Amino acid sequence: MEHTDNLLGVIKTLYQWRKQILGLSFLAAIGTAGISLLLPNYYKATTVFLAASPDLARPDILYGKSNGGQPYGTANDIDRILTIASSTELGDYLIDSFKLFEHYDIDPDHPKSYVWARHKLSARMEVTKTKRDAIELTFEDVSPQLAAQIANAARERINYLSQEVLKSNQRKNLASYEAGIAANEVILKELSDSLSRLRARYRIYNTREVSTDLTERYIIARGNFSRFKGRWDAMRNNPRIPRDSVAFTEATMKGYKSEVDSLQKDLAHLSGGEAELMLMETRYYTSNGQLGDAVEKAKMLSTALAADVPSVLIVETAEVPVVKSRPKRSILVVAAGAIAFVIGVFGVLLFNAYQENKWGEAFNDAR
């Protein structure tokens, strides 16, 4: 019964003060409505894109020497995009490109001008990863056109900066290949000069062909010499054979003997320089092959650097918004009225409790 009496007392008190409480709520709602009309309208533009796989920029894929693989990036690629999106380099680019000092009424000559502008920019731009692993970039501004322009420009700058991260590594690799090519060219020139001197010394310009040719000629000449020597041995002691035939056979035999002796000297000369020449030729052709591979790889890297391979894949371009994102004036008015009503109720109850306590103390003092 005591609890019921207390509850009825509360209701009775609130009823007695109903006009004041409702009046306070009405005034708060009207005041909030008036103030909200003074607040500027903000518009939010949104662009959605995916992180592209860095494999798309690999030289071997661009040359069609291997499969392209998955076009979409991994979690690491998404993290790289999000890191770039929060970088001061992106922020400063947007500040300078869209003259945000003037737009946000910031003195560009102040030492903290960029700090203030970045703070304003970060408060209006949001980059998040969606549950489907896409990246959503939103920008909010009082100008719907500017909001869309900055959102799209931020996405394109993120694409450029992400490309630069990958291309910086490619530039380092290309510089390494170019340095290797220059060194190999010097080595190849030295080997070529050494090989030319050896060939001139031994008068051998193709080791394998010369060796084969000399061996074949020596075998043929040796066979001819043996055949004519046997014929001459048989003819010289036979009185029935004319002397001029014997003399011709002897001359032919001696000619083949001279050829055999000459070829023996050439083979001996070849055997002295063949090993050295073959070693030098092996070194020359190996170095030449390495140089060719390096030139090919450098060419592929140069092509990859010149190619415009995107780091982000656009899903949705930011369009000029037509519906404001804030302020929600109706919600503000209702919320202000409700808060004022609650404050009024608690205020009345506290005031009533205070008054009852005062009257109780006065009654006790009178007794």
Short mmCIF file of C-alpha atoms in Angstrom, two decimals:
data_model
loop_
_atom_site.label_atom_id
_atom_site.label_comp_id
_atom_site.label_asym_id
_atom_site.label_seq_id
_atom_site.Cartn_x
_atom_site.Cartn_y
_atom_site.Cartn_z
CA MET A 1 0.00 0.00 0.00
CA GLU A 2 2.85 2.33 0.85
CA HIS A 3 4.43 1.70 -2.60
CA THR A 4 1.06 2.40 -4.28
CA ASP A 5 0.66 5.58 -2.30
CA ASN A 6 4.18 6.68 -3.36
CA LEU A 7 3.44 5.94 -7.03
CA LEU A 8 0.12 7.82 -6.85
CA GLY A 9 1.94 10.72 -5.23
CA VAL A 10 4.46 10.82 -8.08
CA ILE A 11 1.70 10.75 -10.67
CA LYS A 12 -0.21 13.46 -8.78
CA THR A 13 2.89 15.64 -8.65
CA LEU A 14 3.63 15.21 -12.35
CA TYR A 15 0.02 15.98 -13.19
CA GLN A 16 0.15 19.16 -11.20
CA TRP A 17 3.28 20.24 -13.10
CA ARG A 18 2.17 18.88 -16.49
CA LYS A 19 1.90 22.28 -18.14
CA GLN A 20 5.40 23.31 -17.07
CA ILE A 21 6.93 19.97 -18.17
CA LEU A 22 5.19 19.99 -21.54
CA GLY A 23 5.99 23.64 -21.99
CA LEU A 24 9.67 22.99 -21.33
CA SER A 25 9.67 20.11 -23.85
CA PHE A 26 7.90 22.25 -26.44
CA LEU A 27 10.31 25.13 -25.95
CA ALA A 28 13.31 22.77 -26.25
CA ALA A 29 11.91 21.26 -29.45
CA ILE A 30 11.16 24.70 -30.93
CA GLY A 31 14.59 26.00 -29.93
CA THR A 32 16.35 22.96 -31.39
CA ALA A 33 14.34 23.29 -34.60
CA GLY A 34 15.39 26.92 -34.88
CA ILE A 35 19.03 26.15 -34.21
CA SER A 36 19.04 23.17 -36.62
CA LEU A 37 17.82 25.43 -39.38
CA LEU A 38 21.04 27.39 -38.98
CA LEU A 39 23.20 24.25 -39.39
CA PRO A 40 24.57 23.63 -42.90
CA ASN A 41 23.55 20.55 -44.86
CA TYR A 42 26.25 17.93 -45.38
CA TYR A 43 26.34 15.48 -48.30
CA LYS A 44 28.20 12.19 -48.37
CA ALA A 45 29.69 10.69 -51.57
CA THR A 46 30.83 7.07 -51.65
CA THR A 47 33.11 5.10 -53.97
CA VAL A 48 33.71 1.34 -53.69
CA PHE A 49 36.71 -0.54 -55.08
CA LEU A 50 38.70 -3.75 -54.68
CA ALA A 51 42.41 -4.23 -54.11
CA ALA A 52 44.06 -5.65 -57.23
CA SER A 53 46.70 -8.35 -57.06
CA PRO A 54 50.27 -7.03 -57.53
CA ASP A 55 50.91 -10.09 -59.71
CA LEU A 56 49.11 -8.27 -62.52
CA ALA A 57 52.18 -6.01 -62.84
CA ARG A 58 54.70 -8.86 -63.04
CA PRO A 59 56.80 -8.68 -66.23
CA ASP A 60 56.40 -12.38 -67.05
CA ILE A 61 52.61 -12.04 -66.93
CA LEU A 62 52.65 -8.90 -69.09
CA TYR A 63 54.76 -10.80 -71.65
CA GLY A 64 52.40 -13.78 -71.52
CA LYS A 65 55.09 -16.14 -70.24
CA SER A 66 52.97 -17.27 -67.30
CA ASN A 67 49.36 -17.28 -66.24
CA GLY A 68 47.88 -14.12 -64.76
CA GLY A 69 46.58 -15.87 -61.66
CA GLN A 70 44.04 -14.28 -59.34
CA PRO A 71 43.25 -10.64 -60.26
CA TYR A 72 42.05 -9.76 -56.76
CA GLY A 73 44.39 -8.89 -53.93
CA THR A 74 44.84 -10.70 -50.63
CA ALA A 75 44.36 -9.41 -47.09
CA ASN A 76 47.89 -7.98 -47.22
CA ASP A 77 47.02 -5.98 -50.34
CA ILE A 78 43.88 -4.63 -48.66
CA ASP A 79 45.93 -3.61 -45.63
CA ARG A 80 48.38 -1.81 -47.92
CA ILE A 81 45.52 0.14 -49.50
CA LEU A 82 44.09 1.06 -46.09
CA THR A 83 47.52 2.19 -44.88
CA ILE A 84 47.97 4.43 -47.92
CA ALA A 85 44.47 5.83 -47.42
CA SER A 86 45.42 7.02 -43.93
CA SER A 87 48.76 8.49 -44.97
CA THR A 88 49.61 12.18 -44.74
CA GLU A 89 50.79 12.06 -48.35
CA LEU A 90 47.23 11.41 -49.52
CA GLY A 91 45.84 14.05 -47.18
CA ASP A 92 48.31 16.72 -48.27
CA TYR A 93 47.62 15.93 -51.92
CA LEU A 94 43.87 16.49 -51.42
CA ILE A 95 44.48 19.64 -49.38
CA ASP A 96 46.66 21.16 -52.09
CA SER A 97 44.63 19.92 -55.06
CA PHE A 98 41.25 21.16 -53.84
CA LYS A 99 42.44 24.29 -51.99
CA LEU A 100 41.00 23.06 -48.72
CA PHE A 101 42.75 25.81 -46.73
CA GLU A 102 40.40 28.28 -48.35
CA HIS A 103 37.44 25.89 -48.18
CA TYR A 104 37.86 25.29 -44.43
CA ASP A 105 38.84 28.93 -43.74
CA ILE A 106 42.35 28.04 -42.51
CA ASP A 107 45.29 30.42 -42.75
CA PRO A 108 47.82 28.59 -44.99
CA ASP A 109 50.71 30.59 -43.53
CA HIS A 110 50.06 29.39 -39.99
CA PRO A 111 52.63 26.82 -38.70
CA LYS A 112 49.81 24.39 -37.84
CA SER A 113 47.80 24.93 -41.01
CA TYR A 114 48.37 21.41 -42.36
CA VAL A 115 47.65 19.87 -38.97
CA TRP A 116 44.27 21.61 -38.79
CA ALA A 117 43.46 20.83 -42.43
CA ARG A 118 44.35 17.16 -41.98
CA HIS A 119 42.14 17.00 -38.90
CA LYS A 120 39.23 18.50 -40.85
CA LEU A 121 39.89 16.10 -43.72
CA SER A 122 40.09 12.98 -41.54
CA ALA A 123 36.84 13.97 -39.80
CA ARG A 124 35.04 14.00 -43.15
CA MET A 125 36.72 11.11 -44.97
CA GLU A 126 36.29 7.49 -43.94
CA VAL A 127 37.89 4.41 -45.53
CA THR A 128 36.68 1.00 -44.36
CA LYS A 129 36.76 -2.62 -45.46
CA THR A 130 33.35 -4.13 -46.08
CA LYS A 131 32.33 -7.63 -45.05
CA ARG A 132 32.84 -8.71 -48.68
CA ASP A 133 36.49 -7.53 -48.67
CA ALA A 134 35.78 -4.44 -50.75
CA ILE A 135 37.07 -1.01 -49.74
CA GLU A 136 34.54 1.77 -49.23
CA LEU A 137 35.70 5.38 -49.27
CA THR A 138 33.26 8.10 -48.25
CA PHE A 139 33.68 11.84 -48.10
CA GLU A 140 31.29 14.34 -46.56
CA ASP A 141 31.06 18.03 -47.34
CA VAL A 142 28.59 20.90 -47.57
CA SER A 143 29.13 20.87 -51.34
CA PRO A 144 27.78 17.66 -52.95
CA GLN A 145 29.89 18.26 -56.07
CA LEU A 146 33.07 18.68 -54.04
CA ALA A 147 32.28 15.59 -51.97
CA ALA A 148 32.06 13.44 -55.12
CA GLN A 149 35.18 15.01 -56.66
CA ILE A 150 37.30 14.45 -53.55
CA ALA A 151 36.07 10.87 -53.10
CA ASN A 152 37.00 9.94 -56.68
CA ALA A 153 40.28 11.87 -56.53
CA ALA A 154 41.23 10.13 -53.28
CA ARG A 155 40.59 6.72 -54.87
CA GLU A 156 42.71 7.58 -57.91
CA ARG A 157 45.52 8.91 -55.71
CA ILE A 158 45.43 5.74 -53.63
CA ASN A 159 45.74 3.77 -56.87
CA TYR A 160 48.74 5.90 -57.92
CA LEU A 161 50.51 5.64 -54.56
CA SER A 162 49.94 1.89 -54.42
CA GLN A 163 51.39 1.57 -57.94
CA GLU A 164 54.42 3.59 -56.85
CA VAL A 165 55.07 1.18 -53.97
CA LEU A 166 55.28 -1.69 -56.46
CA LYS A 167 57.12 0.27 -59.15
CA SER A 168 59.78 1.46 -56.72
CA ASN A 169 60.83 -2.18 -56.26
CA GLN A 170 60.76 -2.69 -60.02
CA ARG A 171 62.98 0.37 -60.50
CA LYS A 172 65.50 -1.04 -58.03
CA ASN A 173 65.48 -4.38 -59.88
CA LEU A 174 65.87 -2.62 -63.22
CA ALA A 175 68.82 -0.59 -61.91
CA SER A 176 70.40 -3.82 -60.69
CA TYR A 177 69.95 -5.47 -64.09
CA GLU A 178 71.31 -2.43 -65.91
CA ALA A 179 74.39 -2.40 -63.67
CA GLY A 180 74.86 -6.12 -64.35
CA ILE A 181 74.47 -5.55 -68.09
CA ALA A 182 77.14 -2.83 -68.06
CA ALA A 183 79.54 -5.09 -66.13
CA ASN A 184 78.84 -8.06 -68.46
CA GLU A 185 79.46 -5.90 -71.52
CA VAL A 186 82.90 -4.97 -70.20
CA ILE A 187 83.70 -8.63 -69.45
CA LEU A 188 82.39 -9.73 -72.84
CA LYS A 189 84.56 -7.13 -74.61
CA GLU A 190 87.65 -8.39 -72.76
CA LEU A 191 86.81 -12.01 -73.61
CA SER A 192 86.23 -11.10 -77.25
CA ASP A 193 89.61 -9.37 -77.48
CA SER A 194 91.36 -12.31 -75.82
CA LEU A 195 89.61 -14.77 -78.12
CA SER A 196 90.60 -12.77 -81.20
CA ARG A 197 94.25 -12.72 -80.11
CA LEU A 198 94.26 -16.48 -79.52
CA ARG A 199 92.67 -17.19 -82.89
CA ALA A 200 95.21 -14.99 -84.62
CA ARG A 201 98.06 -16.69 -82.76
CA TYR A 202 96.93 -20.23 -83.59
CA ARG A 203 95.25 -19.31 -86.89
CA ILE A 204 92.15 -21.15 -85.74
CA TYR A 205 88.78 -19.46 -86.11
CA ASN A 206 86.52 -22.41 -85.38
CA THR A 207 88.10 -24.98 -83.12
CA ARG A 208 85.69 -27.83 -83.78
CA GLU A 209 85.51 -27.38 -87.56
CA VAL A 210 89.28 -26.93 -87.93
CA SER A 211 90.04 -29.97 -85.81
CA THR A 212 87.59 -32.12 -87.78
CA ASP A 213 88.82 -30.83 -91.15
CA LEU A 214 92.52 -31.32 -90.31
CA THR A 215 91.92 -34.84 -89.01
CA GLU A 216 89.97 -35.85 -92.12
CA ARG A 217 92.60 -34.34 -94.44
CA TYR A 218 95.42 -36.03 -92.52
CA ILE A 219 93.74 -39.43 -92.76
CA ILE A 220 93.15 -39.02 -96.49
CA ALA A 221 96.70 -37.76 -97.14
CA ARG A 222 98.21 -40.56 -95.02
CA GLY A 223 96.19 -43.12 -96.95
CA ASN A 224 97.26 -41.70 -100.30
CA PHE A 225 100.90 -41.60 -99.19
CA SER A 226 100.79 -45.22 -98.08
CA ARG A 227 99.15 -46.32 -101.32
CA PHE A 228 101.63 -44.52 -103.61
CA LYS A 229 104.61 -45.60 -101.49
CA GLY A 230 103.59 -49.21 -101.86
CA ARG A 231 103.16 -48.73 -105.58
CA TRP A 232 106.55 -47.03 -105.89
CA ASP A 233 108.28 -49.79 -103.91
CA ALA A 234 106.80 -52.35 -106.29
CA MET A 235 107.68 -50.39 -109.46
CA ARG A 236 111.24 -49.21 -108.81
CA ASN A 237 112.87 -52.68 -108.95
CA ASN A 238 110.87 -53.89 -111.96
CA PRO A 239 112.91 -53.27 -115.16
CA ARG A 240 109.88 -53.78 -117.38
CA ILE A 241 108.11 -50.65 -116.03
CA PRO A 242 109.04 -47.41 -117.78
CA ARG A 243 111.24 -45.09 -115.77
CA ASP A 244 109.00 -42.09 -116.34
CA SER A 245 106.06 -43.94 -114.66
CA VAL A 246 108.29 -44.80 -111.74
CA ALA A 247 109.41 -41.14 -111.51
CA PHE A 248 105.78 -39.90 -111.62
CA THR A 249 104.75 -42.33 -108.88
CA GLU A 250 107.73 -41.29 -106.77
CA ALA A 251 106.91 -37.59 -107.22
CA THR A 252 103.28 -38.17 -106.27
CA MET A 253 104.36 -40.16 -103.20
CA LYS A 254 106.68 -37.37 -102.10
CA GLY A 255 103.89 -34.81 -102.60
CA TYR A 256 101.60 -36.78 -100.29
CA LYS A 257 104.49 -37.18 -97.83
CA SER A 258 104.91 -33.39 -97.73
CA GLU A 259 101.16 -32.96 -97.20
CA VAL A 260 101.21 -35.51 -94.36
CA ASP A 261 104.13 -33.73 -92.69
CA SER A 262 102.41 -30.34 -93.04
CA LEU A 263 99.15 -31.66 -91.62
CA GLN A 264 101.05 -33.27 -88.73
CA LYS A 265 102.52 -29.86 -87.88
CA ASP A 266 99.08 -28.21 -88.07
CA LEU A 267 97.57 -30.90 -85.83
CA ALA A 268 100.40 -30.46 -83.35
CA HIS A 269 99.91 -26.71 -83.48
CA LEU A 270 96.16 -27.17 -82.98
CA SER A 271 96.61 -29.50 -80.04
CA GLY A 272 98.70 -26.84 -78.33
CA GLY A 273 96.02 -24.12 -78.55
CA GLU A 274 92.80 -26.12 -78.84
CA ALA A 275 92.22 -26.47 -75.08
CA GLU A 276 92.94 -22.80 -74.43
CA LEU A 277 90.73 -21.72 -77.31
CA MET A 278 87.85 -23.98 -76.30
CA LEU A 279 88.01 -22.69 -72.72
CA MET A 280 87.99 -19.10 -73.93
CA GLU A 281 85.13 -19.79 -76.34
CA THR A 282 83.12 -21.45 -73.55
CA ARG A 283 83.61 -18.43 -71.29
CA TYR A 284 82.73 -16.06 -74.13
CA TYR A 285 79.51 -17.82 -75.15
CA THR A 286 78.44 -18.29 -71.50
CA SER A 287 78.95 -14.61 -70.78
CA ASN A 288 77.15 -13.69 -73.99
CA GLY A 289 74.18 -15.86 -72.99
CA GLN A 290 74.04 -14.29 -69.53
CA LEU A 291 74.13 -10.85 -71.09
CA GLY A 292 71.27 -11.76 -73.40
CA ASP A 293 69.16 -13.01 -70.46
CA ALA A 294 69.85 -9.85 -68.48
CA VAL A 295 68.93 -7.65 -71.44
CA GLU A 296 65.68 -9.57 -71.91
CA LYS A 297 64.74 -9.25 -68.24
CA ALA A 298 65.60 -5.55 -68.24
CA LYS A 299 63.40 -5.09 -71.30
CA MET A 300 60.54 -6.88 -69.55
CA LEU A 301 60.97 -4.74 -66.44
CA SER A 302 60.99 -1.57 -68.52
CA THR A 303 57.74 -2.66 -70.15
CA ALA A 304 56.22 -3.39 -66.74
CA LEU A 305 57.25 0.05 -65.49
CA ALA A 306 55.70 1.75 -68.51
CA ALA A 307 52.47 -0.25 -68.26
CA ASP A 308 49.55 1.31 -66.40
CA VAL A 309 48.44 -1.67 -64.32
CA PRO A 310 45.81 -0.60 -61.76
CA SER A 311 46.25 -1.34 -58.09
CA VAL A 312 42.53 -0.95 -57.42
CA LEU A 313 39.56 -2.30 -59.33
CA ILE A 314 36.64 0.12 -59.33
CA VAL A 315 33.27 -1.29 -58.32
CA GLU A 316 31.36 1.96 -57.89
CA THR A 317 32.32 5.52 -58.76
CA ALA A 318 31.28 8.29 -56.39
CA GLU A 319 28.31 10.22 -57.78
CA VAL A 320 27.09 13.66 -56.73
CA PRO A 321 24.77 12.99 -53.75
CA VAL A 322 21.28 14.50 -53.83
CA VAL A 323 20.20 13.53 -50.30
CA LYS A 324 21.88 15.17 -47.34
CA SER A 325 23.58 12.95 -44.79
CA ARG A 326 23.19 15.37 -41.90
CA PRO A 327 21.81 17.09 -39.92
CA LYS A 328 18.69 14.95 -39.30
CA ARG A 329 16.56 17.84 -38.09
CA SER A 330 13.45 15.83 -37.23
CA ILE A 331 15.50 13.46 -35.08
CA LEU A 332 17.22 16.39 -33.36
CA VAL A 333 13.89 18.05 -32.56
CA VAL A 334 12.31 14.85 -31.20
CA ALA A 335 15.44 14.02 -29.20
CA ALA A 336 15.62 17.53 -27.72
CA GLY A 337 11.95 17.42 -26.74
CA ALA A 338 12.32 13.98 -25.17
CA ILE A 339 15.43 14.98 -23.23
CA ALA A 340 13.73 18.16 -21.99
CA PHE A 341 10.70 16.11 -20.91
CA VAL A 342 12.86 13.66 -18.92
CA ILE A 343 14.83 16.51 -17.34
CA GLY A 344 11.54 18.27 -16.46
CA VAL A 345 10.13 15.15 -14.83
CA PHE A 346 13.21 14.54 -12.73
CA GLY A 347 13.42 18.23 -11.87
CA VAL A 348 9.82 18.33 -10.65
CA LEU A 349 10.24 15.19 -8.59
CA LEU A 350 13.43 16.47 -7.00
CA PHE A 351 11.84 19.85 -6.30
CA ASN A 352 8.78 18.21 -4.78
CA ALA A 353 10.91 15.94 -2.60
CA TYR A 354 12.89 18.92 -1.42
CA GLN A 355 9.74 20.85 -0.62
CA GLU A 356 8.24 17.97 1.37
CA ASN A 357 11.47 17.61 3.29
CA LYS A 358 11.44 21.31 4.14
CA TRP A 359 7.80 21.18 5.30
CA GLY A 360 8.55 18.11 7.40
CA GLU A 361 11.42 19.83 9.14
CA ALA A 362 9.29 22.95 9.82
CA PHE A 363 6.51 20.83 11.32
CA ASN A 364 8.94 19.03 13.62
CA ASP A 365 10.44 22.32 14.75
CA ALA A 366 6.97 23.66 15.59
CA ARG A 367 6.25 20.64 17.76
#
